[in-house]
Amino acid sequence: MSIRFLKESQSFFLTAGDSSYVFKLHENNRLVSLYYGKRLPPCDLSHLFKAQPRSFSPTPADAIDPSFSPDATPQEYPFFGNGDFRLPAGKLIFENGSFISDFRYVSHTIRKGQEAIPYFPQTLGSAEDCETLILHLADETAGMELNLYYTVYENLNAIGRKAEWINRSEKAVQIDRAMSLSLDLPDDGFDFLQLYGAHCKERHLERTALHHGMQSVESRRGASGHMNHPFIALARPDTTEEKGEVYAFHLIYSGNHLCLADVDQFDTVRVQCGINPFGFGWELAPGKSFMTPECVMVYTDAGLGAMSRTLHDLYRDHLAPSAYRNASRPIVINSWEASYFDFDEEKLFQIIDSAAGLGIDTFVLDDGWFLGRNNDFTSLGDWTPDPVKLPNGLTSIIARCKQNGLQFGIWFEPEMISQKSKLFELHPDWAVSVPGRPFTESRHQLVLDLTREDVQNFIISAVSDILNQYEISYVKWDMNRHITECYSETLPPHRQQEFSHRYILGLYKILETLTNAFQDVLFEGCSGGGGRFDPAILYYMPQIWTSDDSDAVERMKIQYGTSLAYPLSAMTAHVSVAPNHQVGRVTPFTTRSDVAMSCSFGYELDPRKLSEEEREEVRKNNQYYRQIEPLVLHGDFYRLLSPFEGRTCSWMIVSKDKTKAVMWYFESLTVPAPPVKRLRLAGLDPDRTYHIAELGQSFTGAELMYAGLNLPLLFGDFKSIRYTITA
Ligand code: GLA
């Protein structure tokens, strides 16, 4: 039983794996947070809250204890206007203009598992996996109901939280702020971890000391974005990969987000995550409800590695589409860096022919295959094969793939429209814009208004037509710009603030419809690389193109940072050419393969240009990948050396039963007189003996983890080492 209500202390005791989360009903049905940390046996923790008299912290009229003030009380889901001056979790605006609300506990429900809700990405679990507590709160004056959800995973240190408003009054209410989660922690002795980035530089790990006031990451781009990821963690300053306390928060949402930590006058921290209140509003008509996205929180005292492994297990088992959780992924070859827009049928035939016999499973035809698409100024929206480049449509290409034992995948950017397109001629009003204002283009393209049902239906049928017509096993779903002129002609003026969230809801409807209709197709997410790499996309698509930057050295940082929150199987990584197309760097082929191989693997190059030696390496790599793929799909990931801290990087994957492992070590620029690197491995069984194939030697797990291995000195820049470890 993960959720208990302890009658005597009137407290809720949630147990998620090795963590406990406790709050209680205080006087007049207020919810007071007591504890979030290492697992405790159910006990009365009421002693952890005692009201203190505090200047300038007001006492509500109904308080029994005259020292009580919401301003100095840790709360579950705080509001503004009756005593707490800190950031509210929710803000409602009523007909008379007032924006004060006061929600109190009414009752609660506990139910087994977490079932799917239509068009709503969230973690899912069976009755054995998790229990969900629903707290029913009400603001009686306003006639509003608020349900707070806590989905508690039995064997994982993870709790999913979301909030739902229901308008029981007879008047419309405006929701102005609707965070998924608010959490008050009793002290501020933490570092703030975030995954910041840019196009080609996604999810770089940054760690800074928490300070008074607010630290936050947010997006106003209409997408989760390359720049700020909807993930934050609070770690103790001495927390490392292997030990120490950390609290992680990850929002399952693809749109504008806000994740923050606010340190107050009493050195306590309030954490909040949810839809970004900037540019957000929602009119809640009588009888209607509104659900926030789910935010996952993880606590562990076993370091950042354990935090990540918890998220990896949670996402692999309870978020990613079930058909792919245990399924082997195709090794793909993608046409983008091989030919960009410049191809015809004959060139594709040659590429396909030369990709045959290498152990590659799928040829993915990237951008440029549809009506008149010879550059990025044109044609988005016209999803029929270009008759000039492909006189036989996709049929001949797919046939050629089949002859060569390859499956066929295709690229779409369905949410977009080019001004130069047949679709724009027909439906200029479908492009997002504000009447009377010019369009702002980005990559010469506009965004379709996904809040509209006719547009949603168009996208569903355009993609379905192609998938029904041809034998396609793989779809790369791209999104190459962010949203400006947020406005929909179909929404009345007072609902325009709903645009950005409605866009995302429209997207989820489209993705759910298509992924349900084409369950045999592997959908891969993409947005200029990793610009919409978020847990909600993972709910529909088992893997996401991690970054447009395929340079091995840059990828170390990107993949290391991304692994903080995502399983390896969620990250697509391809071997590309040298000099690299994004940064011009020359790295050894082996290093490029080694870096990509710990993820969902493939190639992004012209196979016609591979030397015989490289072709042989590709064959061997693909065989090796199949050997270690079970580790990539199901193993435990250990980060050994951070590329953010020096010129080395190392990580390893260990099978759950600790009988198999693979370790990679990478160096960037070489140095003269290099120190001998002694590397300690992790995650093994100290009492077992392990054989390292590449060394032809055996060691105990204890030796490998506590004493470590002296690595050979590497000559030259950007070299890698790979060890295959078997018990
Ligand atoms: C984006 C993707 C690339 C490629 C191009 C095609 O940038 O991230 O992988 O598909 O679009 O235009």
XYZ file of N, CA, C and O in Angstrom, residues 345 348-349 352 365 369 384-386 389-403 406 408 410 466 468-472:
132
model
N 15.450 10.236 -57.883
C 15.215 8.807 -57.693
C 16.516 8.009 -57.816
O 16.825 7.157 -56.986
N 18.803 8.310 -54.827
C 18.293 7.546 -53.682
C 18.527 6.054 -53.891
O 18.894 5.338 -52.955
N 18.324 5.592 -55.131
C 18.599 4.175 -55.421
C 20.039 3.825 -55.042
O 20.306 2.810 -54.415
N 20.486 3.733 -51.315
C 19.854 2.528 -50.749
C 20.698 1.294 -51.067
O 20.977 0.470 -50.185
N 13.886 8.492 -45.562
C 13.950 9.609 -46.504
C 13.533 10.865 -45.749
O 12.384 11.014 -45.352
N 11.174 15.411 -50.109
C 10.536 14.406 -50.990
C 9.194 14.845 -51.557
O 8.650 14.198 -52.441
N 2.521 15.384 -50.902
C 2.490 14.334 -51.929
C 3.873 14.293 -52.565
O 4.526 15.330 -52.695
N 4.315 13.114 -52.988
C 5.673 12.997 -53.524
C 5.900 13.930 -54.709
O 5.005 14.128 -55.538
N 7.080 14.502 -54.768
C 7.415 15.439 -55.839
C 7.595 14.677 -57.157
O 8.474 13.812 -57.256
N 11.379 14.962 -58.763
C 12.439 14.159 -58.136
C 12.067 12.679 -58.110
O 12.917 11.815 -58.237
N 10.792 12.416 -57.887
C 10.355 11.030 -57.694
C 9.218 10.707 -58.675
O 8.051 10.661 -58.290
N 9.570 10.509 -59.964
C 8.527 10.291 -60.977
C 7.654 9.078 -60.667
O 6.514 9.020 -61.103
N 8.166 8.141 -59.912
C 7.369 6.958 -59.547
C 6.897 7.033 -58.106
O 6.658 5.998 -57.462
N 6.804 8.242 -57.611
C 6.352 8.431 -56.234
C 7.295 7.729 -55.264
O 8.505 7.613 -55.513
N 6.730 7.272 -54.180
C 7.557 6.576 -53.197
C 7.645 5.081 -53.521
O 8.459 4.366 -52.943
N 6.794 4.642 -54.466
C 6.708 3.203 -54.742
C 8.056 2.610 -55.135
O 8.471 1.580 -54.599
N 8.724 3.289 -56.063
C 9.992 2.722 -56.542
C 11.057 2.757 -55.439
O 11.910 1.878 -55.349
N 10.997 3.773 -54.623
C 11.993 3.895 -53.546
C 11.780 2.762 -52.532
O 12.735 2.113 -52.090
N 10.518 2.547 -52.200
C 10.218 1.497 -51.219
C 10.565 0.119 -51.800
O 11.138 -0.732 -51.110
N 10.278 -0.045 -53.084
C 10.615 -1.327 -53.725
C 12.127 -1.554 -53.682
O 12.604 -2.654 -53.405
N 12.866 -0.479 -53.940
C 14.326 -0.601 -53.921
C 14.811 -0.961 -52.521
O 15.736 -1.753 -52.355
N 14.200 -0.362 -51.511
C 14.548 -0.698 -50.116
C 14.305 -2.184 -49.885
O 15.158 -2.887 -49.349
N 13.139 -2.636 -50.298
C 12.776 -4.049 -50.083
C 13.774 -4.990 -50.740
O 14.217 -5.956 -50.126
N 14.102 -4.652 -52.014
C 15.084 -5.498 -52.728
C 16.372 -5.629 -51.931
O 17.069 -6.625 -52.009
N 15.782 -3.629 -46.796
C 15.615 -2.478 -45.896
C 14.137 -2.106 -45.785
O 13.387 -2.240 -46.753
N 11.367 1.086 -44.937
C 11.362 2.476 -45.385
C 10.726 3.393 -44.339
O 9.667 3.095 -43.786
N 9.992 7.761 -43.341
C 9.815 9.043 -44.028
C 9.709 10.193 -43.034
O 9.270 10.010 -41.893
N -0.564 9.111 -46.739
C 0.751 8.577 -47.126
C 0.991 7.226 -46.429
O 1.450 6.268 -47.043
N -1.179 5.103 -45.342
C -2.073 4.066 -45.869
C -1.639 3.598 -47.249
O -1.770 2.434 -47.599
N -1.125 4.553 -47.993
C -0.796 4.254 -49.383
C 0.482 3.438 -49.532
O 0.616 2.664 -50.462
N 1.432 3.667 -48.631
C 2.756 3.055 -48.802
C 3.124 2.204 -47.589
O 2.619 2.427 -46.489
N 4.073 1.315 -47.833
C 4.565 0.480 -46.734
C 5.653 1.242 -45.983
O 6.815 1.246 -46.389
N 5.257 1.881 -44.925
C 6.184 2.748 -44.190
C 6.258 2.259 -42.746
O 5.233 2.033 -42.107
